[in-house]
Amino acid sequence: MIASTEEPSTRRPAIQLKVRTILNRIQPHAGFVFHDIRLWSRGGQPERIEVTLRAHAGMSRRCSQCQRPAPGYDQLEERTWQHVPLWGIAVWFRYAPRRVECPEHGVVVEHLPWNEGKRTLTTAMMGFLARWARRLSWRETAQIFQVSWEAVYRSVGWFVAWGLAHRELEGVESIGVDEIHWGRGLRAQNFLTLLYQIDGHCRRLLFVGKGRSQRTLRQGLKALGPAVVQGLRFVCSDMWKPYLEVMRVQAGQALHVLDRFHITMHLNQAVDQVRRAESGRLRVASQAAAQQLKHTRWTLLRRGSRVRGKARQKLQALLASKLQTARAWELKETFAHFWKYRSVTWAGAFLDYWTWRAMRSRLEPMKKVARMLRAHESLLLNWFRAKGEISAGAVEGLNNKIRVMTRRSYGFRTFAAMEVALYHTLGRLPEPESTHRYC
Ligand SMILES: [Zn+2]
């Protein structure tokens, strides 16, 4: 018995409390009653609460396919479902389902509002586990609520499948196409293609697919549907050729923008290649000179204005030297000005100047980037045409979140598990409705 504190709005502020009362309040099932509720103990310790359900005598049974009333056929053996635990005690539902003879669907199991297919958890329990699995790791969720890891995985899978089936894709105007590395090795199978919505009002993961081919991207666009693809205004991506071609064919009306984040990544890689090659040559020539490049990798990759203290002194010394690495770094830093222009014309002029300098730098990796930028000049300048329309930095932000998730091991042994986890945390999916929110 719980004597609750006064609630002024209700006529009977406190009531005698039975578990049945709670269940009737939070989890009513039309056509069924909570018949018998027992607490089982072992060695004096409460072990589980068993809730036996019965069909309501006056209500007709329904077909599980169409949910229309149908005449009874026979009764199956009793089944059990694990429900949301109460005060740390496991709760189980018991019920012997009947079969009905539906005029349309034939002999099928009756509709059970707490059940979904052949699952052994109630839908409320699946929603409960799925919500916790967004705050905790799947393993922790399984441990705390005393279910298997698979039970958590299946619950999240059900939650996500519902969300994907019910999500709204109207109003998606800008998307980002990205790829990330996943697992071991560099085969095509170890990459994921991702589609993000990057509109100012909504950023979310729209699609994740295995591989980074045209086929994967086409699958993604198919998942969005032709109405969404044809309504796109901006597409943001790297200079990866298969992506560019697919988008040109399928969403020709959209302005294709090369993403700042990806270009910075190419520049950083080029500086790192120059540094590594030079460091190798210097080690052969003299120890002292090689020392100057040692441990500079992270300093070089950082934006110049963000380098402080000792690292700054070391960087100054490096710049004063005639090292190739210093020249490469300086080129990379100079390129940052590009993004500050407001006018497409001036940005274009800067791009000409920068690529001209890079081509004369005698640094092969920098020349390679310069050639790449020249080849994609118009797409690059689209960045200024789309300014203010797409959420700058959205691709980078989502990419970082996904990297953290895929690197930190959550026990996603398979692609399918990882796919579900990514949609669950970054998809902003709608959630299945329920009569009560357990958490
Ligand atoms: Zn039916």
CSV table of C-alpha atoms and ligand atoms in Angstrom, one decimal:
chain,number,residue,atom,x,y,z
A,1,MET,CA,0.0,0.0,0.0
A,2,ILE,CA,1.2,3.4,-0.9
A,3,ALA,CA,-0.2,6.5,0.8
A,4,SER,CA,0.5,9.2,-1.7
A,5,THR,CA,0.7,12.8,-0.8
A,6,GLU,CA,-2.4,14.9,-1.5
A,7,GLU,CA,-3.2,15.7,-5.1
A,8,PRO,CA,-5.7,18.5,-4.9
A,9,SER,CA,-7.2,18.0,-8.4
A,10,THR,CA,-8.5,14.5,-7.9
A,11,ARG,CA,-11.4,13.6,-5.7
A,12,ARG,CA,-9.6,10.5,-4.3
A,13,PRO,CA,-6.1,11.6,-3.8
A,14,ALA,CA,-4.8,8.3,-2.6
A,15,ILE,CA,-6.0,4.8,-3.5
A,16,GLN,CA,-5.2,1.3,-2.4
A,17,LEU,CA,-2.6,0.2,-4.8
A,18,LYS,CA,-2.4,-3.2,-6.6
A,19,VAL,CA,0.0,-4.0,-9.4
A,20,ARG,CA,-3.1,-4.6,-11.5
A,21,THR,CA,-4.2,-1.0,-10.9
A,22,ILE,CA,-0.9,0.3,-12.2
A,23,LEU,CA,-1.0,-1.9,-15.2
A,24,ASN,CA,-4.6,-0.9,-16.0
A,25,ARG,CA,-3.6,2.7,-15.8
A,26,ILE,CA,-0.4,2.6,-17.8
A,27,GLN,CA,-0.8,-0.4,-20.1
A,28,PRO,CA,-4.5,-1.0,-20.8
A,29,HIS,CA,-5.1,-3.6,-23.6
A,30,ALA,CA,-8.6,-3.4,-25.2
A,31,GLY,CA,-10.1,-6.8,-25.2
A,32,PHE,CA,-7.8,-8.3,-22.5
A,33,VAL,CA,-7.7,-8.2,-18.7
A,34,PHE,CA,-4.9,-8.7,-16.2
A,35,HIS,CA,-6.3,-11.8,-14.6
A,36,ASP,CA,-3.8,-13.0,-12.1
A,37,ILE,CA,-0.6,-11.4,-10.8
A,38,ARG,CA,1.8,-13.3,-8.6
A,39,LEU,CA,5.2,-12.6,-7.1
A,40,TRP,CA,7.5,-15.6,-7.2
A,41,SER,CA,10.4,-15.9,-4.8
A,42,ARG,CA,13.4,-18.1,-4.5
A,43,GLY,CA,15.2,-18.5,-1.1
A,44,GLY,CA,13.2,-15.6,0.3
A,45,GLN,CA,14.2,-13.2,-2.5
A,46,PRO,CA,11.6,-11.9,-5.0
A,47,GLU,CA,12.5,-13.4,-8.3
A,48,ARG,CA,9.8,-12.5,-10.8
A,49,ILE,CA,6.3,-11.1,-11.1
A,50,GLU,CA,4.0,-13.1,-13.4
A,51,VAL,CA,1.1,-11.4,-15.0
A,52,THR,CA,-1.5,-13.8,-16.5
A,53,LEU,CA,-3.7,-12.2,-19.1
A,54,ARG,CA,-7.2,-13.4,-20.2
A,55,ALA,CA,-9.3,-12.4,-23.1
A,56,HIS,CA,-12.2,-10.2,-22.2
A,57,ALA,CA,-15.3,-12.3,-22.4
A,58,GLY,CA,-17.5,-9.8,-24.1
A,59,MET,CA,-15.1,-8.6,-26.7
A,60,SER,CA,-14.5,-10.3,-30.1
A,61,ARG,CA,-11.0,-11.4,-31.1
A,62,ARG,CA,-9.3,-9.7,-34.0
A,63,CYS,CA,-7.1,-10.9,-36.8
A,64,SER,CA,-3.4,-10.0,-36.3
A,65,GLN,CA,-3.0,-9.0,-40.0
A,66,CYS,CA,-5.9,-6.6,-40.5
A,67,GLN,CA,-7.1,-6.1,-36.8
A,68,ARG,CA,-10.7,-6.7,-37.9
A,69,PRO,CA,-12.9,-8.9,-35.7
A,70,ALA,CA,-12.9,-12.5,-36.8
A,71,PRO,CA,-14.5,-15.8,-35.6
A,72,GLY,CA,-12.4,-18.0,-33.3
A,73,TYR,CA,-10.6,-21.1,-34.6
A,74,ASP,CA,-8.6,-22.7,-31.8
A,75,GLN,CA,-6.2,-21.9,-28.9
A,76,LEU,CA,-2.5,-22.2,-28.9
A,77,GLU,CA,-0.1,-23.1,-26.0
A,78,GLU,CA,0.7,-20.4,-23.5
A,79,ARG,CA,3.4,-18.0,-24.4
A,80,THR,CA,5.4,-15.7,-22.2
A,81,TRP,CA,6.8,-12.2,-22.8
A,82,GLN,CA,9.2,-10.2,-20.7
A,83,HIS,CA,7.9,-6.9,-19.7
A,84,VAL,CA,9.5,-3.7,-18.1
A,85,PRO,CA,10.8,-4.7,-14.7
A,86,LEU,CA,9.2,-3.3,-11.6
A,87,TRP,CA,11.6,-2.2,-8.7
A,88,GLY,CA,14.3,-4.4,-10.2
A,89,ILE,CA,12.1,-7.4,-10.3
A,90,ALA,CA,11.6,-9.1,-13.7
A,91,VAL,CA,8.0,-9.0,-15.0
A,92,TRP,CA,6.6,-11.6,-17.3
A,93,PHE,CA,3.3,-11.7,-19.2
A,94,ARG,CA,1.6,-15.0,-19.7
A,95,TYR,CA,-1.1,-15.7,-22.2
A,96,ALA,CA,-2.4,-18.5,-24.4
A,97,PRO,CA,-3.1,-16.9,-27.8
A,98,ARG,CA,-6.1,-17.9,-29.8
A,99,ARG,CA,-6.3,-18.3,-33.5
A,100,VAL,CA,-9.0,-16.8,-35.6
A,101,GLU,CA,-10.3,-17.5,-39.0
A,102,CYS,CA,-10.2,-14.2,-40.9
A,103,PRO,CA,-12.2,-14.1,-44.1
A,104,GLU,CA,-9.3,-12.4,-45.8
A,105,HIS,CA,-6.2,-13.9,-44.1
A,106,GLY,CA,-7.3,-17.4,-43.2
A,107,VAL,CA,-6.3,-19.0,-39.9
A,108,VAL,CA,-4.0,-16.7,-38.1
A,109,VAL,CA,-3.0,-15.8,-34.5
A,110,GLU,CA,-5.3,-13.2,-32.9
A,111,HIS,CA,-4.1,-9.6,-32.5
A,112,LEU,CA,-2.2,-9.1,-29.2
A,113,PRO,CA,-1.7,-5.4,-28.5
A,114,TRP,CA,1.5,-6.0,-26.4
A,115,ASN,CA,3.1,-8.3,-28.9
A,116,GLU,CA,4.9,-8.0,-32.3
A,117,GLY,CA,5.3,-11.2,-34.3
A,118,LYS,CA,7.2,-14.0,-32.6
A,119,ARG,CA,9.1,-11.8,-30.2
A,120,THR,CA,9.6,-12.7,-26.5
A,121,LEU,CA,9.6,-9.1,-25.2
A,122,THR,CA,6.5,-6.9,-25.0
A,123,THR,CA,6.6,-3.9,-27.3
A,124,ALA,CA,6.7,-1.7,-24.2
A,125,MET,CA,9.8,-3.6,-23.1
A,126,MET,CA,11.5,-3.2,-26.5
A,127,GLY,CA,10.8,0.5,-26.4
A,128,PHE,CA,12.2,0.7,-22.9
A,129,LEU,CA,15.4,-1.1,-23.8
A,130,ALA,CA,15.8,0.9,-27.1
A,131,ARG,CA,15.5,4.2,-25.2
A,132,TRP,CA,18.1,3.2,-22.7
A,133,ALA,CA,20.4,1.9,-25.4
A,134,ARG,CA,20.7,5.5,-26.7
A,135,ARG,CA,22.1,6.6,-23.3
A,136,LEU,CA,24.1,3.6,-22.4
A,137,SER,CA,26.1,1.1,-24.5
A,138,TRP,CA,24.1,-1.9,-25.6
A,139,ARG,CA,26.2,-4.1,-23.3
A,140,GLU,CA,25.5,-1.9,-20.3
A,141,THR,CA,21.8,-1.8,-21.1
A,142,ALA,CA,21.7,-5.6,-21.3
A,143,GLN,CA,23.6,-6.0,-18.0
A,144,ILE,CA,21.4,-3.5,-16.0
A,145,PHE,CA,18.1,-4.9,-17.2
A,146,GLN,CA,19.2,-8.5,-17.2
A,147,VAL,CA,18.5,-9.4,-20.8
A,148,SER,CA,20.9,-10.6,-23.5
A,149,TRP,CA,22.8,-8.4,-25.8
A,150,GLU,CA,20.8,-9.8,-28.6
A,151,ALA,CA,17.6,-8.8,-26.9
A,152,VAL,CA,18.9,-5.2,-26.8
A,153,TYR,CA,20.0,-5.4,-30.4
A,154,ARG,CA,16.6,-6.8,-31.5
A,155,SER,CA,14.7,-4.1,-29.5
A,156,VAL,CA,16.7,-1.3,-31.1
A,157,GLY,CA,16.3,-2.9,-34.5
A,158,TRP,CA,12.5,-2.9,-34.0
A,159,PHE,CA,12.5,0.7,-32.8
A,160,VAL,CA,14.6,1.8,-35.8
A,161,ALA,CA,12.6,-0.1,-38.3
A,162,TRP,CA,9.4,1.6,-37.0
A,163,GLY,CA,11.1,5.0,-37.2
A,164,LEU,CA,12.4,4.5,-40.7
A,165,ALA,CA,8.9,3.4,-41.9
A,166,HIS,CA,7.3,6.5,-40.3
A,167,ARG,CA,9.9,9.2,-40.8
A,168,GLU,CA,9.0,12.4,-42.7
A,169,LEU,CA,11.3,13.2,-45.6
A,170,GLU,CA,9.4,16.2,-46.8
A,171,GLY,CA,11.4,19.4,-46.7
A,172,VAL,CA,14.8,17.8,-47.2
A,173,GLU,CA,16.6,20.3,-49.5
A,174,SER,CA,20.3,19.9,-48.8
A,175,ILE,CA,22.1,16.7,-48.4
A,176,GLY,CA,25.8,15.8,-47.7
A,177,VAL,CA,27.4,12.7,-49.2
A,178,ASP,CA,30.2,11.3,-47.2
A,179,GLU,CA,32.2,8.1,-46.8
A,180,ILE,CA,34.0,6.7,-43.8
A,181,HIS,CA,36.3,3.8,-43.2
A,182,TRP,CA,34.9,1.0,-41.1
A,183,GLY,CA,36.6,-2.2,-39.8
A,184,ARG,CA,40.0,-3.5,-41.0
A,185,GLY,CA,41.6,-3.3,-44.4
A,186,LEU,CA,41.1,-0.9,-47.3
A,187,ARG,CA,38.8,-3.0,-49.5
A,188,ALA,CA,35.6,-1.4,-50.8
A,189,GLN,CA,33.7,-3.4,-48.2
A,190,ASN,CA,35.4,-1.5,-45.4
A,191,PHE,CA,33.8,1.8,-46.4
A,192,LEU,CA,30.4,3.1,-45.6
A,193,THR,CA,28.5,5.6,-47.8
A,194,LEU,CA,26.5,8.1,-45.7
A,195,LEU,CA,23.8,10.5,-46.7
A,196,TYR,CA,23.0,13.4,-44.3
A,197,GLN,CA,20.4,16.0,-44.3
A,198,ILE,CA,22.3,19.3,-43.7
A,199,ASP,CA,19.5,21.9,-43.8
A,200,GLY,CA,19.8,24.6,-41.3
A,201,HIS,CA,16.7,23.5,-39.5
A,202,CYS,CA,17.5,19.8,-39.4
A,203,ARG,CA,20.7,17.8,-39.5
A,204,ARG,CA,20.4,14.0,-39.4
A,205,LEU,CA,21.6,10.8,-40.9
A,206,LEU,CA,19.4,9.7,-43.7
A,207,PHE,CA,21.1,6.7,-45.1
A,208,VAL,CA,24.1,4.4,-44.4
A,209,GLY,CA,25.2,1.8,-47.0
A,210,LYS,CA,28.0,-0.6,-47.3
A,211,GLY,CA,30.7,0.2,-49.9
A,212,ARG,CA,31.5,3.5,-51.7
A,213,SER,CA,30.5,2.7,-55.2
A,214,GLN,CA,27.9,4.3,-57.5
A,215,ARG,CA,25.7,1.4,-56.6
A,216,THR,CA,25.7,2.2,-52.9
A,217,LEU,CA,24.9,5.9,-53.6
A,218,ARG,CA,22.1,4.9,-55.9
A,219,GLN,CA,20.7,2.6,-53.2
A,220,GLY,CA,20.7,5.6,-50.8
A,221,LEU,CA,18.9,7.9,-53.2
A,222,LYS,CA,16.4,5.1,-53.9
A,223,ALA,CA,15.8,4.9,-50.1
A,224,LEU,CA,15.0,8.6,-50.1
A,225,GLY,CA,12.6,8.3,-53.0
A,226,PRO,CA,12.4,10.2,-56.3
A,227,ALA,CA,10.3,13.0,-54.8
A,228,VAL,CA,13.0,13.9,-52.3
A,229,VAL,CA,15.9,13.5,-54.8
A,230,GLN,CA,14.2,15.7,-57.4
A,231,GLY,CA,13.4,18.3,-54.8
A,232,LEU,CA,17.0,18.7,-53.7
A,233,ARG,CA,18.5,22.1,-54.0
A,234,PHE,CA,22.0,21.5,-52.6
A,235,VAL,CA,24.3,18.5,-52.6
A,236,CYS,CA,27.6,18.7,-50.7
A,237,SER,CA,30.3,16.1,-51.2
A,238,ASP,CA,33.9,15.3,-51.7
A,239,MET,CA,35.6,15.3,-55.2
A,240,TRP,CA,35.0,11.6,-55.4
A,241,LYS,CA,34.2,10.9,-59.0
A,242,PRO,CA,31.5,8.2,-58.7
A,243,TYR,CA,29.5,10.5,-56.4
A,244,LEU,CA,29.7,13.4,-58.7
A,245,GLU,CA,28.4,11.5,-61.6
A,246,VAL,CA,25.5,9.8,-59.9
A,247,MET,CA,24.4,13.2,-58.4
A,248,ARG,CA,24.7,14.8,-61.8
A,249,VAL,CA,22.4,12.2,-63.4
A,250,GLN,CA,19.9,11.9,-60.6
A,251,ALA,CA,19.7,15.3,-59.1
A,252,GLY,CA,20.9,17.6,-61.9
A,253,GLN,CA,18.7,20.4,-60.6
A,254,ALA,CA,20.6,20.6,-57.4
A,255,LEU,CA,23.7,22.9,-56.9
A,256,HIS,CA,26.6,20.6,-56.2
A,257,VAL,CA,29.0,22.0,-53.7
A,258,LEU,CA,32.4,20.7,-52.7
A,259,ASP,CA,32.6,20.5,-49.0
A,260,ARG,CA,35.1,22.7,-47.1
A,261,PHE,CA,35.8,19.9,-44.7
A,262,HIS,CA,36.8,17.4,-47.3
A,263,ILE,CA,39.1,19.9,-49.1
A,264,THR,CA,40.8,20.7,-45.8
A,265,MET,CA,41.3,17.0,-45.4
A,266,HIS,CA,43.0,16.7,-48.8
A,267,LEU,CA,45.3,19.6,-48.0
A,268,ASN,CA,46.3,18.1,-44.6
A,269,GLN,CA,47.0,14.8,-46.2
A,270,ALA,CA,49.3,16.4,-48.8
A,271,VAL,CA,51.2,18.3,-46.1
A,272,ASP,CA,51.7,15.1,-44.2
A,273,GLN,CA,52.9,13.3,-47.3
A,274,VAL,CA,55.5,16.0,-47.9
A,275,ARG,CA,56.6,15.8,-44.2
A,276,ARG,CA,57.0,12.1,-44.2
A,277,ALA,CA,59.0,12.0,-47.5
A,278,GLU,CA,61.2,14.8,-46.3
A,279,SER,CA,61.7,13.3,-42.9
A,280,GLY,CA,62.8,10.0,-44.5
A,281,ARG,CA,65.4,11.8,-46.7
A,282,LEU,CA,66.8,13.9,-43.8
A,283,ARG,CA,67.2,10.9,-41.6
A,284,VAL,CA,69.5,9.4,-44.2
A,285,ALA,CA,71.4,12.7,-44.5
A,286,SER,CA,71.7,14.0,-41.0
A,287,GLN,CA,70.3,13.5,-37.5
A,288,ALA,CA,70.2,17.1,-36.6
A,289,ALA,CA,68.1,18.2,-39.5
A,290,ALA,CA,65.6,15.3,-39.1
A,291,GLN,CA,65.2,16.4,-35.4
A,292,GLN,CA,63.5,19.6,-36.6
A,293,LEU,CA,60.6,17.6,-38.1
A,294,LYS,CA,60.2,15.2,-35.3
A,295,HIS,CA,56.8,15.3,-33.5
A,296,THR,CA,55.5,18.1,-35.7
A,297,ARG,CA,52.7,16.1,-37.3
A,298,TRP,CA,49.8,17.4,-35.2
A,299,THR,CA,51.1,20.9,-35.1
A,300,LEU,CA,51.2,21.0,-38.9
A,301,LEU,CA,47.7,19.7,-39.2
A,302,ARG,CA,46.2,22.2,-36.8
A,303,ARG,CA,45.1,25.6,-38.1
A,304,GLY,CA,48.0,28.1,-37.7
A,305,SER,CA,46.2,30.4,-35.4
A,306,ARG,CA,45.5,27.6,-33.0
A,307,VAL,CA,49.1,26.7,-32.4
A,308,ARG,CA,50.4,28.0,-29.1
A,309,GLY,CA,53.4,27.8,-26.7
A,310,LYS,CA,56.3,25.5,-27.4
A,311,ALA,CA,54.7,24.1,-30.5
A,312,ARG,CA,54.4,27.7,-31.9
A,313,GLN,CA,58.2,28.3,-31.4
A,314,LYS,CA,59.0,25.1,-33.1
A,315,LEU,CA,56.7,26.0,-36.0
A,316,GLN,CA,58.4,29.4,-36.3
A,317,ALA,CA,61.8,27.7,-36.5
A,318,LEU,CA,60.5,25.4,-39.1
A,319,LEU,CA,59.1,28.2,-41.2
A,320,ALA,CA,62.4,30.0,-41.0
A,321,SER,CA,64.1,26.9,-42.4
A,322,LYS,CA,64.1,26.2,-46.0
A,323,LEU,CA,62.4,22.8,-45.5
A,324,GLN,CA,59.9,21.6,-48.0
A,325,THR,CA,57.5,20.8,-45.2
A,326,ALA,CA,57.5,24.5,-44.2
A,327,ARG,CA,56.5,25.5,-47.7
A,328,ALA,CA,53.8,22.9,-47.9
A,329,TRP,CA,52.4,24.0,-44.6
A,330,GLU,CA,52.4,27.6,-45.6
A,331,LEU,CA,50.5,26.8,-48.8
A,332,LYS,CA,47.9,24.9,-46.8
A,333,GLU,CA,47.5,27.9,-44.4
A,334,THR,CA,47.2,30.3,-47.2
A,335,PHE,CA,44.3,28.4,-48.7
A,336,ALA,CA,42.2,29.1,-45.6
A,337,HIS,CA,41.7,32.6,-47.0
A,338,PHE,CA,39.7,31.1,-49.8
A,339,TRP,CA,36.7,30.4,-47.6
A,340,LYS,CA,36.5,34.0,-46.4
A,341,TYR,CA,35.6,35.6,-49.7
A,342,ARG,CA,32.1,36.9,-50.2
A,343,SER,CA,32.3,37.3,-53.9
A,344,VAL,CA,32.5,34.3,-56.3
A,345,THR,CA,34.7,36.4,-58.6
A,346,TRP,CA,37.3,37.2,-56.0
A,347,ALA,CA,37.3,33.7,-54.7
A,348,GLY,CA,37.9,32.5,-58.2
A,349,ALA,CA,40.8,34.9,-58.6
A,350,PHE,CA,42.3,33.7,-55.4
A,351,LEU,CA,41.9,30.1,-56.5
A,352,ASP,CA,43.8,30.8,-59.7
A,353,TYR,CA,46.6,32.5,-57.7
A,354,TRP,CA,46.8,29.7,-55.2
A,355,THR,CA,46.9,26.9,-57.7
A,356,TRP,CA,49.5,28.8,-59.7
A,357,ARG,CA,51.7,29.0,-56.7
A,358,ALA,CA,51.1,25.3,-55.7
A,359,MET,CA,52.0,24.2,-59.3
A,360,ARG,CA,55.4,26.0,-59.0
A,361,SER,CA,56.1,24.6,-55.5
A,362,ARG,CA,57.9,21.5,-56.8
A,363,LEU,CA,56.0,19.6,-54.0
A,364,GLU,CA,54.2,16.8,-55.8
A,365,PRO,CA,51.5,16.2,-53.2
A,366,MET,CA,50.6,19.9,-53.2
A,367,LYS,CA,50.6,20.0,-57.0
A,368,LYS,CA,48.2,17.1,-57.0
A,369,VAL,CA,45.7,18.9,-54.8
A,370,ALA,CA,46.1,22.0,-57.0
A,371,ARG,CA,45.3,20.0,-60.1
A,372,MET,CA,42.3,18.5,-58.4
A,373,LEU,CA,41.0,21.9,-57.3
A,374,ARG,CA,41.4,23.3,-60.8
A,375,ALA,CA,39.5,20.4,-62.3
A,376,HIS,CA,36.6,21.1,-60.0
A,377,GLU,CA,36.7,24.8,-60.0
A,378,SER,CA,33.1,25.5,-60.7
A,379,LEU,CA,31.9,23.0,-58.1
A,380,LEU,CA,34.3,24.6,-55.6
A,381,LEU,CA,32.9,28.1,-56.3
A,382,ASN,CA,29.4,26.8,-55.8
A,383,TRP,CA,30.3,26.9,-52.1
A,384,PHE,CA,29.9,30.7,-52.3
A,385,ARG,CA,26.7,30.4,-54.2
A,386,ALA,CA,25.2,28.1,-51.5
A,387,LYS,CA,26.6,30.2,-48.6
A,388,GLY,CA,24.0,30.7,-45.9
A,389,GLU,CA,21.7,28.1,-47.4
A,390,ILE,CA,23.3,24.9,-46.2
A,391,SER,CA,24.5,24.3,-42.7
A,392,ALA,CA,28.3,24.7,-43.0
A,393,GLY,CA,30.2,22.3,-40.8
A,394,ALA,CA,27.2,19.9,-40.6
A,395,VAL,CA,29.0,17.2,-42.7
A,396,GLU,CA,32.1,17.5,-40.5
A,397,GLY,CA,30.0,17.4,-37.3
A,398,LEU,CA,28.1,14.3,-38.3
A,399,ASN,CA,31.2,12.7,-39.7
A,400,ASN,CA,33.0,13.2,-36.3
A,401,LYS,CA,30.1,11.7,-34.4
A,402,ILE,CA,30.1,8.6,-36.6
A,403,ARG,CA,33.8,8.2,-36.3
A,404,VAL,CA,33.6,8.2,-32.5
A,405,MET,CA,30.8,5.6,-32.6
A,406,THR,CA,32.5,3.3,-35.1
A,407,ARG,CA,35.9,3.5,-33.3
A,408,ARG,CA,34.7,3.0,-29.8
A,409,SER,CA,33.7,-0.6,-29.7
A,410,TYR,CA,30.1,-1.0,-28.8
A,411,GLY,CA,30.3,-4.6,-29.8
A,412,PHE,CA,28.9,-4.0,-33.3
A,413,ARG,CA,30.2,-7.1,-34.8
A,414,THR,CA,28.2,-6.9,-37.9
A,415,PHE,CA,27.4,-4.2,-40.4
A,416,ALA,CA,23.7,-4.8,-39.7
A,417,ALA,CA,24.2,-4.0,-36.0
A,418,MET,CA,26.2,-0.9,-36.8
A,419,GLU,CA,23.7,0.3,-39.3
A,420,VAL,CA,20.9,0.1,-36.7
A,421,ALA,CA,23.1,1.8,-34.1
A,422,LEU,CA,23.8,4.7,-36.4
A,423,TYR,CA,20.2,5.3,-37.3
A,424,HIS,CA,19.2,5.0,-33.7
A,425,THR,CA,21.6,7.7,-32.5
A,426,LEU,CA,21.8,10.1,-35.5
A,427,GLY,CA,18.7,9.5,-37.5
A,428,ARG,CA,16.3,11.6,-35.4
A,429,LEU,CA,13.7,9.0,-36.1
A,430,PRO,CA,10.1,9.2,-34.8
A,431,GLU,CA,9.4,6.7,-32.0
A,432,PRO,CA,6.6,4.1,-31.8
A,433,GLU,CA,3.6,5.3,-29.8
A,434,SER,CA,2.9,3.8,-26.5
A,435,THR,CA,0.3,4.3,-23.7
A,436,HIS,CA,3.0,5.0,-21.2
A,437,ARG,CA,6.6,6.2,-21.3
A,438,TYR,CA,8.5,3.9,-19.0
A,439,CYS,CA,11.7,5.9,-19.2
B,1,ZN,ZN,-7.4,-10.4,-41.4
